[in-house]
XYZ file of N, CA and C in Angstrom:
705
model
N 54.357 -64.703 28.251
C 52.966 -62.994 27.804
C 53.029 -61.825 29.109
N 53.374 -61.212 28.764
C 54.045 -60.419 29.185
C 52.831 -59.229 29.965
N 52.506 -58.634 31.079
C 52.250 -58.139 31.583
C 51.087 -56.831 31.156
N 52.230 -56.348 29.231
C 51.296 -55.389 28.873
C 50.661 -56.274 27.827
N 50.958 -57.050 27.466
C 49.938 -57.850 27.692
C 48.878 -58.431 26.748
N 49.040 -58.643 28.568
C 48.081 -59.403 29.006
C 47.179 -58.371 29.082
N 47.333 -57.817 30.266
C 46.446 -55.956 30.202
C 45.637 -55.660 28.375
N 46.666 -55.923 27.535
C 46.413 -55.037 26.295
C 44.255 -56.446 26.059
N 45.200 -57.972 25.965
C 43.594 -58.820 25.550
C 42.641 -58.615 26.430
N 43.487 -58.169 27.972
C 42.120 -57.984 28.594
C 40.712 -56.900 28.406
N 41.619 -55.598 27.784
C 40.801 -54.471 28.001
C 39.996 -54.483 26.502
N 40.662 -55.123 25.315
C 40.174 -56.035 23.879
C 38.831 -57.008 24.829
N 39.259 -58.440 25.912
C 38.226 -58.469 26.076
C 37.156 -58.117 27.069
N 37.418 -56.796 27.625
C 36.076 -56.635 28.064
C 35.424 -55.318 26.869
N 35.768 -54.749 26.506
C 34.971 -54.080 25.531
C 34.477 -54.931 24.290
N 35.086 -56.029 24.288
C 34.003 -57.135 22.965
C 33.388 -58.481 24.457
N 33.232 -58.069 25.010
C 32.321 -58.617 25.835
C 31.143 -57.396 26.461
N 31.767 -56.220 26.638
C 30.038 -55.541 26.567
C 29.227 -55.372 25.381
N 29.647 -55.542 23.647
C 28.701 -55.507 23.100
C 28.099 -56.781 23.023
N 28.792 -58.070 23.551
C 28.083 -59.503 24.086
C 26.784 -59.280 25.094
N 27.710 -57.777 25.983
C 26.149 -57.722 27.161
C 25.416 -57.442 26.301
N 25.197 -56.300 25.114
C 24.159 -55.640 24.904
C 23.465 -56.700 24.407
N 24.142 -57.375 23.966
C 22.859 -58.292 22.479
C 22.400 -59.789 23.200
N 22.380 -59.374 24.992
C 22.518 -60.629 25.651
C 21.068 -59.875 26.564
N 21.120 -58.432 27.141
C 19.498 -58.086 27.440
C 18.084 -57.283 26.132
N 19.292 -57.863 24.441
C 17.490 -57.670 23.805
C 17.731 -58.673 24.319
N 18.040 -60.257 23.926
C 17.923 -61.469 23.795
C 16.697 -61.732 25.284
N 17.312 -61.389 26.574
C 16.700 -61.415 27.408
C 15.319 -60.805 27.397
N 15.438 -59.394 26.732
C 13.911 -58.732 26.873
C 12.656 -59.466 25.492
N 12.624 -59.614 25.033
C 12.556 -60.941 23.676
C 12.006 -62.209 24.664
N 12.546 -62.078 24.919
C 12.277 -64.065 25.247
C 11.727 -63.622 26.583
N 11.289 -62.786 27.310
C 10.242 -62.451 28.218
C 9.281 -62.422 28.123
N 9.069 -61.509 26.763
C 7.845 -61.154 26.296
C 6.870 -62.007 25.340
N 7.748 -62.799 24.864
C 7.229 -64.035 23.339
C 7.482 -65.364 23.273
N 8.404 -64.987 24.344
C 8.533 -66.964 24.401
C 9.830 -67.598 23.173
N 9.444 -66.782 22.587
C 11.416 -66.711 21.427
C 12.348 -66.670 22.005
N 13.663 -67.420 21.570
C 14.965 -67.497 22.438
C 14.785 -66.636 20.763
N 15.307 -65.715 20.611
C 15.778 -65.420 19.212
C 17.205 -65.280 18.376
N 17.310 -65.601 17.718
C 18.587 -66.348 18.087
C 19.305 -65.394 16.223
N 18.264 -64.231 15.922
C 18.864 -63.964 14.486
C 18.906 -62.923 14.780
N 18.917 -62.357 17.123
C 19.308 -61.019 16.775
C 20.285 -60.334 16.870
N 21.448 -61.741 17.233
C 22.808 -61.384 16.699
C 23.756 -60.762 15.540
N 23.102 -61.353 14.187
C 22.443 -61.286 12.814
C 22.345 -59.720 12.695
N 20.764 -59.273 13.000
C 20.872 -58.608 12.942
C 21.432 -56.939 13.170
N 22.657 -57.216 14.007
C 23.350 -56.692 14.973
C 24.399 -56.097 14.265
N 24.785 -57.339 13.791
C 25.911 -57.625 12.564
C 25.105 -56.422 11.561
N 23.988 -56.827 10.776
C 23.286 -55.834 9.749
C 24.127 -54.857 10.429
N 23.387 -54.348 10.740
C 23.767 -52.391 11.467
C 25.352 -51.653 11.795
N 26.053 -52.995 11.806
C 27.215 -52.337 11.458
C 27.192 -52.530 10.009
N 26.982 -53.386 9.923
C 27.651 -53.749 8.379
C 26.541 -52.249 7.519
N 25.581 -52.207 8.298
C 24.104 -51.240 6.958
C 24.717 -49.957 6.589
N 25.945 -49.066 7.840
C 26.790 -48.459 8.561
C 27.645 -48.173 7.658
N 29.159 -49.521 7.964
C 30.292 -50.006 7.154
C 29.457 -49.492 5.463
N 28.421 -50.217 4.865
C 28.057 -49.602 3.660
C 28.501 -48.312 3.427
N 27.471 -47.818 4.120
C 26.495 -46.061 4.197
C 28.303 -45.902 4.172
N 28.903 -45.915 4.891
C 30.143 -44.452 5.026
C 31.533 -45.178 3.522
N 30.734 -46.637 3.211
C 31.975 -46.173 1.474
C 30.940 -45.972 0.800
N 30.506 -45.119 0.600
C 29.125 -44.860 0.056
C 28.396 -45.422 -0.517
N 28.245 -46.679 -0.789
C 27.534 -47.725 -1.209
C 26.403 -47.821 -0.976
N 25.380 -48.830 -1.483
C 24.299 -48.557 -1.543
C 23.675 -50.449 -0.883
N 23.656 -50.679 0.919
C 23.691 -51.174 1.671
C 22.501 -52.565 0.730
N 22.871 -53.784 1.061
C 21.839 -54.743 0.999
C 20.659 -54.602 1.432
N 20.865 -54.288 2.692
C 19.442 -54.426 3.753
C 18.649 -53.368 2.885
N 18.736 -52.661 2.227
C 17.958 -51.765 2.236
C 16.562 -53.834 0.660
N 17.277 -54.189 -0.117
C 16.438 -55.223 -0.469
C 15.840 -56.133 0.535
N 16.583 -56.352 1.122
C 16.125 -57.271 2.640
C 14.717 -56.445 2.918
N 14.989 -55.323 3.911
C 13.745 -54.802 4.472
C 12.648 -54.546 2.955
N 12.799 -54.400 2.025
C 11.707 -54.178 0.599
C 10.974 -55.388 0.850
N 11.715 -57.377 0.069
C 11.424 -58.153 0.326
C 10.196 -58.489 2.029
N 11.397 -57.684 3.269
C 10.385 -58.614 3.907
C 8.635 -57.345 4.377
N 8.839 -56.273 3.538
C 7.763 -55.730 4.405
C 6.511 -55.889 2.815
N 7.004 -56.137 1.975
C 5.969 -57.154 1.015
C 5.879 -58.738 1.718
N 6.335 -58.875 1.769
C 6.104 -60.476 2.425
C 4.949 -60.638 3.722
N 5.672 -59.853 3.863
C 4.332 -59.543 5.748
C 2.957 -58.924 5.204
N 3.114 -57.757 4.700
C 2.113 -57.322 4.685
C 0.771 -58.449 3.764
N 1.328 -59.134 3.005
C 0.944 -60.593 2.470
C 0.104 -61.552 3.585
N 1.392 -61.448 3.797
C 1.163 -62.679 5.432
C -0.507 -61.575 6.448
N 0.061 -60.534 6.824
C -1.373 -60.015 7.105
C -2.796 -59.473 6.992
N -2.824 -59.316 5.290
C -3.796 -59.476 4.842
C -4.213 -60.517 4.641
N -3.884 -61.227 4.071
C -4.178 -62.794 4.589
C -4.703 -63.128 5.509
N -3.874 -63.311 6.419
C -4.703 -63.713 8.535
C -6.413 -62.557 8.854
N -6.231 -61.418 7.603
C -7.138 -61.051 8.669
C -9.033 -62.113 7.435
N -7.646 -61.754 5.928
C -9.441 -62.059 5.255
C -9.799 -63.290 6.116
N -9.187 -64.627 6.010
C -9.523 -65.742 7.122
C -10.445 -65.349 8.014
N -9.941 -64.181 8.547
C -10.581 -63.991 10.042
C -11.358 -63.542 10.155
N -12.018 -62.498 8.496
C -13.564 -61.871 7.974
C -12.742 -59.968 8.965
N -12.031 -60.237 8.936
C -11.104 -58.128 9.105
C -11.291 -57.439 7.870
N -11.295 -58.120 6.876
C -10.505 -56.601 6.023
C -10.356 -55.161 6.139
N -11.450 -54.388 7.559
C -11.035 -53.538 7.604
C -9.971 -52.934 8.550
N -9.293 -54.054 8.817
C -7.628 -53.944 9.450
C -7.002 -53.989 8.935
N -7.342 -54.348 7.543
C -5.525 -54.815 6.703
C -5.061 -53.511 6.092
N -5.873 -52.749 6.674
C -4.947 -50.967 5.593
C -4.090 -50.367 6.779
N -4.487 -51.484 8.258
C -3.350 -50.508 9.696
C -2.488 -51.260 8.874
N -2.338 -53.237 8.947
C -0.904 -53.794 8.873
C -0.231 -53.224 7.446
N -1.169 -52.921 6.621
C 0.219 -51.858 5.159
C 0.363 -50.672 5.441
N 0.729 -50.142 7.160
C 0.698 -49.592 7.471
C 2.122 -49.706 8.144
N 2.251 -50.071 9.726
C 2.756 -50.812 10.292
C 4.049 -51.533 9.150
N 3.706 -52.426 8.576
C 4.356 -53.217 7.766
C 4.973 -53.290 6.958
N 4.254 -51.664 5.781
C 4.273 -51.697 4.246
C 5.365 -50.871 4.138
N 4.490 -49.648 4.771
C 5.409 -48.134 4.384
C 5.998 -47.668 4.961
N 5.830 -47.843 6.782
C 7.159 -47.889 7.253
C 7.991 -47.706 7.223
N 7.945 -49.167 7.495
C 9.618 -50.146 6.879
C 10.045 -48.922 5.540
N 8.851 -48.827 4.872
C 10.292 -48.291 3.385
C 10.079 -46.956 3.555
N 9.866 -46.509 4.166
C 10.463 -45.351 3.830
C 11.328 -44.750 4.849
N 12.179 -45.554 5.944
C 14.037 -45.373 5.345
C 14.806 -45.707 4.048
N 14.143 -46.998 3.819
C 15.047 -47.753 2.881
C 14.364 -46.824 1.503
N 13.321 -46.578 1.126
C 13.789 -45.494 0.640
C 14.468 -44.310 0.278
N 14.700 -43.473 1.672
C 15.592 -42.697 1.896
C 16.789 -43.059 1.325
N 17.429 -44.530 2.114
C 18.682 -45.028 1.326
C 18.894 -45.310 0.180
N 18.326 -46.005 -0.552
C 17.827 -46.042 -1.833
C 18.426 -44.022 -2.373
N 17.329 -43.305 -2.159
C 17.633 -42.766 -2.798
C 19.279 -41.601 -2.709
N 20.565 -41.769 -1.288
C 20.807 -41.773 -1.284
C 22.155 -42.362 -1.389
N 22.082 -43.424 -1.979
C 23.187 -44.516 -2.392
C 24.557 -43.426 -2.946
N 25.108 -43.019 -2.534
C 26.736 -42.656 -3.000
C 26.660 -41.984 -2.712
N 25.994 -40.696 -1.638
C 25.855 -39.533 -1.064
C 26.155 -39.466 -0.217
N 27.715 -38.579 0.164
C 28.368 -39.039 1.444
C 27.955 -37.857 2.493
N 26.898 -38.691 2.730
C 25.662 -37.670 4.306
C 26.631 -38.193 5.308
N 26.583 -37.142 6.334
C 27.743 -36.820 7.944
C 26.688 -38.030 8.278
N 28.382 -38.613 9.791
C 28.123 -39.412 10.480
C 26.837 -38.956 11.644
N 25.824 -37.772 11.355
C 25.095 -37.459 13.019
C 23.353 -37.948 12.006
N 24.227 -38.151 10.514
C 22.593 -38.386 9.760
C 22.962 -40.273 9.223
N 23.988 -41.091 9.055
C 23.841 -42.374 8.802
C 23.974 -43.289 9.608
N 24.035 -42.775 11.500
C 23.510 -43.549 11.803
C 21.823 -43.220 12.395
N 21.645 -42.622 12.150
C 19.756 -42.677 12.045
C 19.140 -43.305 11.459
N 19.848 -43.104 10.034
C 19.265 -43.963 9.219
C 19.369 -44.741 8.823
N 20.564 -45.763 9.477
C 21.011 -46.966 9.922
C 20.318 -47.907 11.046
N 19.701 -46.809 11.598
C 18.771 -47.460 12.773
C 16.737 -47.942 12.445
N 16.697 -46.288 11.884
C 15.754 -46.574 10.878
C 15.185 -47.811 9.818
N 16.539 -48.282 9.365
C 16.887 -48.599 8.291
C 16.659 -50.694 9.206
N 17.238 -51.245 9.729
C 17.285 -51.967 10.529
C 17.125 -52.872 11.070
N 15.989 -51.545 12.342
C 14.982 -52.120 13.674
C 13.811 -52.992 12.555
N 13.592 -52.198 11.940
C 11.867 -53.020 11.602
C 12.542 -54.140 10.806
N 12.825 -54.982 10.579
C 13.776 -56.011 10.368
C 13.188 -57.026 11.889
N 13.628 -57.058 12.533
C 13.122 -58.259 13.321
C 11.590 -58.165 13.317
N 10.899 -57.348 13.452
C 9.050 -56.995 13.910
C 9.152 -57.445 12.158
N 8.937 -58.119 11.335
C 8.443 -58.418 9.878
C 9.248 -59.200 9.897
N 10.398 -59.948 10.206
C 10.394 -61.511 10.487
C 9.214 -62.399 11.636
N 9.417 -61.178 12.254
C 8.174 -61.909 14.032
C 6.156 -62.128 13.411
N 6.123 -61.026 12.227
C 4.732 -61.602 11.478
C 4.952 -62.108 10.744
N 6.087 -62.626 10.393
C 6.679 -63.795 8.705
C 5.749 -64.546 9.363
N 7.241 -65.530 10.003
C 7.686 -66.068 10.515
C 7.054 -67.418 12.454
N 6.826 -66.117 13.088
C 7.368 -66.373 13.874
C 6.114 -66.389 14.931
N 4.988 -65.533 14.794
C 3.279 -65.785 14.537
C 2.277 -66.411 14.382
N 2.146 -66.644 13.225
C 1.533 -67.364 12.566
C 1.924 -68.866 13.631
N 2.923 -69.489 14.085
C 3.484 -70.501 14.814
C 3.296 -70.068 16.168
N 2.415 -69.113 17.407
C 3.002 -68.322 18.745
C 2.659 -69.291 19.096
N 1.688 -69.810 19.121
C 1.042 -70.896 20.328
C 2.189 -72.703 20.303
N 3.097 -71.957 19.481
C 3.686 -73.904 19.401
C 4.412 -73.954 20.005
N 5.215 -74.677 20.842
C 6.167 -75.180 22.087
C 7.554 -74.127 21.701
N 8.427 -73.987 22.525
C 9.287 -73.007 22.861
C 10.544 -73.833 21.569
N 10.614 -75.542 21.768
C 10.915 -76.320 21.047
C 11.161 -75.820 19.469
N 10.078 -75.634 19.694
C 9.775 -75.417 17.861
C 10.242 -73.450 17.671
N 9.808 -73.441 18.225
C 10.183 -71.406 17.929
C 11.600 -71.572 17.490
N 12.005 -72.221 18.309
C 14.037 -72.275 19.714
C 14.514 -72.510 17.716
N 13.304 -73.889 17.231
C 14.402 -74.365 15.337
C 13.539 -73.490 14.031
N 12.848 -73.346 14.470
C 12.216 -72.059 13.942
C 13.532 -70.477 14.232
N 13.843 -70.615 15.402
C 14.485 -69.397 14.538
C 16.162 -68.983 14.491
N 16.986 -71.016 15.141
C 18.036 -70.761 14.323
C 18.177 -71.555 12.751
N 16.793 -70.943 12.506
C 17.330 -71.274 10.610
C 17.283 -70.104 10.522
N 16.373 -69.100 10.547
C 16.132 -68.018 10.803
C 17.473 -67.303 10.425
N 18.205 -67.585 12.016
C 19.410 -67.241 11.973
C 20.620 -67.739 10.667
N 20.703 -68.825 10.073
C 21.183 -69.547 8.882
C 20.651 -68.336 7.777
N 19.845 -68.625 7.763
C 19.302 -67.519 6.343
C 19.491 -66.499 5.945
N 19.946 -65.563 7.965
C 19.934 -64.431 8.090
C 21.958 -63.570 7.359
N 22.323 -65.232 7.724
C 23.885 -65.096 7.826
C 24.412 -65.408 6.484
N 23.834 -65.944 5.135
C 23.216 -66.291 3.879
C 23.015 -64.821 3.316
N 22.059 -64.374 3.640
C 21.720 -62.862 2.700
C 22.887 -62.311 3.322
N 23.552 -62.259 4.678
C 24.442 -61.177 4.632
C 26.018 -61.051 4.414
N 26.020 -62.212 4.035
C 27.723 -62.990 2.829
C 27.016 -62.446 0.942
N 25.148 -62.627 0.991
C 25.025 -62.234 -0.343
C 25.327 -61.009 -0.781
N 24.753 -60.155 0.723
C 24.318 -59.028 -0.017
C 26.169 -58.217 1.166
N 26.761 -58.665 1.456
C 27.979 -57.869 2.501
C 29.611 -58.696 1.954
N 29.197 -59.457 1.065
C 29.997 -60.046 1.319
C 31.202 -61.175 2.053
N 32.061 -61.795 2.029
C 32.672 -62.514 2.908
C 33.659 -61.217 3.239
N 34.505 -60.421 2.474
C 35.650 -59.620 3.429
C 35.147 -58.605 4.581
N 34.109 -58.344 5.273
C 33.500 -57.500 5.586
C 33.981 -56.576 5.551
N 33.655 -55.672 7.281
C 33.813 -53.569 6.932
C 34.452 -53.799 8.343
N 35.182 -52.546 7.965
C 35.024 -52.071 9.010
C 34.782 -50.662 9.458
N 33.406 -50.449 10.344
C 32.811 -48.675 10.382
C 34.277 -47.619 11.332
N 34.026 -46.938 10.599
C 34.794 -45.360 11.739
C 34.351 -45.824 13.094
N 35.405 -44.642 13.511
C 34.982 -45.109 15.376
C 33.915 -43.747 15.290
N 33.590 -43.592 16.693
C 32.845 -42.483 17.352
C 33.291 -41.208 17.631
N 34.628 -41.884 18.085
C 35.453 -40.891 18.618
C 36.914 -41.117 18.895
N 38.091 -40.349 18.285
C 39.153 -41.015 18.279
C 39.850 -40.975 19.243
N 39.791 -40.670 20.444
C 40.171 -39.992 21.544
C 41.073 -41.313 21.887
N 42.569 -41.265 22.349
C 43.593 -41.583 22.759
C 43.959 -41.214 24.352
N 43.793 -42.622 25.338
C 43.913 -42.467 26.341
C 45.198 -43.267 26.701
N 46.372 -43.315 27.526
C 47.503 -43.949 27.352
C 47.318 -43.853 29.478
N 47.673 -45.155 29.347
C 47.679 -45.466 31.317
C 49.090 -46.418 30.584
N 49.724 -45.569 31.190
C 51.304 -46.573 31.007
C 51.948 -46.396 29.915
N 52.061 -47.594 29.644
C 52.355 -48.031 28.246
C 51.371 -49.126 27.576
N 50.151 -48.897 28.000
C 48.642 -49.665 27.661
C 48.169 -48.174 26.996
N 47.640 -47.832 25.761
C 46.390 -47.264 25.249
C 44.906 -47.881 25.104
N 44.105 -46.411 25.601
C 42.881 -47.492 25.420
C 42.403 -45.958 24.987
N 41.552 -46.626 23.833
C 40.255 -46.253 23.108
C 39.000 -45.172 23.895
N 39.454 -44.141 23.580
C 37.529 -43.752 23.738
C 36.973 -44.097 22.884
N 36.896 -44.741 22.074
C 35.800 -46.176 21.777
C 35.692 -46.864 22.419
N 36.073 -47.597 23.047
C 36.604 -48.532 24.002
C 36.188 -48.310 24.873
N 36.435 -47.126 25.407
C 35.328 -46.218 27.192
C 34.138 -46.155 26.574
N 33.532 -45.710 25.240
C 32.240 -45.568 24.648
C 31.056 -46.647 24.996
N 31.265 -47.690 24.766
C 31.751 -49.227 24.570
C 30.881 -50.179 25.495
N 31.854 -50.170 26.727
C 32.064 -50.341 28.095
C 30.052 -49.727 29.225
N 30.573 -47.780 28.606
C 29.608 -47.659 29.182
C 28.562 -47.638 29.234
N 28.283 -47.769 28.088
C 27.450 -47.683 27.240
C 26.385 -49.249 27.911
N 26.854 -50.405 27.827
C 26.377 -51.209 28.503
C 25.744 -51.468 30.281
N 26.689 -50.984 30.456
C 27.083 -50.827 32.599
C 25.647 -49.341 32.388
N 25.539 -48.792 31.081
C 24.195 -48.016 31.041
C 23.105 -48.881 30.846
N 22.890 -49.435 30.108
C 22.028 -49.714 29.827
C 21.672 -51.335 31.093
N 22.572 -51.554 31.210
C 22.452 -52.484 32.076
C 21.764 -52.284 33.149
N 22.241 -51.456 34.318
C 21.315 -50.581 34.988
C 20.167 -49.844 35.399
N 20.218 -49.757 34.320
C 18.581 -49.293 33.819
C 17.937 -49.874 33.098
N 18.205 -51.323 32.878
C 17.502 -53.152 32.782
C 17.409 -53.606 33.932
N 17.954 -52.984 35.444
C 17.818 -53.491 36.402
C 16.664 -53.457 36.878
N 16.627 -51.500 36.863
C 16.194 -50.470 37.716
C 14.539 -50.299 37.059
N 14.969 -50.772 35.958
C 13.734 -51.195 35.010
C 12.535 -52.334 35.672
N 13.151 -52.621 36.180
C 12.704 -54.354 36.296
C 12.490 -54.804 38.168
N 13.448 -53.652 39.152
C 13.681 -53.970 40.345
C 12.797 -52.743 40.680
N 11.904 -51.390 40.434
C 11.897 -50.508 40.926
C 10.746 -49.834 40.221
N 10.373 -50.590 39.499
C 9.563 -49.801 39.116
C 7.990 -51.491 38.457
N 6.829 -50.257 38.934
C 5.435 -51.466 39.057
C 5.520 -51.991 37.447
N 6.067 -51.558 36.558
C 5.529 -51.990 34.938
C 6.673 -53.341 35.002
N 7.868 -52.641 35.340
C 9.150 -53.694 35.232
C 8.671 -55.284 36.231
N 7.963 -54.770 37.236
C 7.614 -55.937 38.772
C 6.506 -57.572 37.764
N 5.582 -55.994 37.661
C 5.123 -57.000 36.867
C 4.943 -57.656 35.578
N 6.431 -57.437 34.520
C 6.598 -57.853 33.391
C 7.911 -59.378 33.789
N 8.085 -59.255 34.579
C 9.502 -60.134 36.118
C 8.416 -61.081 36.714
N 6.957 -60.869 37.149
C 6.079 -61.352 37.754
C 5.877 -62.829 35.994
N 5.426 -61.784 34.787
C 4.345 -62.628 33.577
C 5.640 -63.931 33.314
N 7.346 -62.823 33.267
C 7.590 -64.432 33.212
C 8.405 -65.409 33.520
N 8.444 -65.216 34.904
C 8.428 -66.574 35.760
C 7.589 -67.087 35.953
N 6.115 -66.953 35.566
C 5.309 -67.385 35.923
C 4.975 -68.462 34.822
N 5.216 -67.749 33.580
C 5.513 -68.561 32.169
C 6.264 -69.082 32.238
N 7.726 -69.312 32.444
C 8.680 -70.550 32.898
C 8.206 -71.500 34.058
N 7.622 -71.367 34.704
C 6.886 -72.490 35.743
C 6.363 -73.363 34.210
N 5.426 -72.536 33.851
C 4.405 -73.888 33.325
C 4.694 -74.873 31.798
């Protein structure tokens, strides 16, 4: 292996690692609040990229159907929960939070399927479409067993990731997609070329890691959350 090839592979590894850093930050934040090792978080990240790629290709992303089904199920679960507890007045709030709000971006994506939307519209629409997946899954599968052991929550989480992986293959196929880069600039360092997309990925991971560190170390809210996390782990 020549030094140039080793440098190229190292840069590629750093770029890929920055993505895993961002995924890891999400997993830590979710676990610190819910005690759930939310394994499907990685699948949701993959759904984000695949959804954006589908929009760039002018296709209707299968994420629309996933969100629609999850919204219906979440509304049903939430309504049954409040009826059993004798609080029917709270059903309307659940219908708004778990039904109407997630279905708005799904309806927009369905209406503009096949249209050539600009990147500044595709990316926010993708985020708005994918973000509700985790809260909907939490309401359907995890909140009803919130008092269970961490092991049971982990088992359910692993089962969910298998389900989402299968749905991803069903919606997008096994061949995969490649999204268009946000920027196409290329910087040359000797014989090695580094794309601005790679630099953007690494910078994003560094910035979010720094913000998370500052939040937990230098804010009262973050320090309180850290103490709560530590106490929950000792239990």
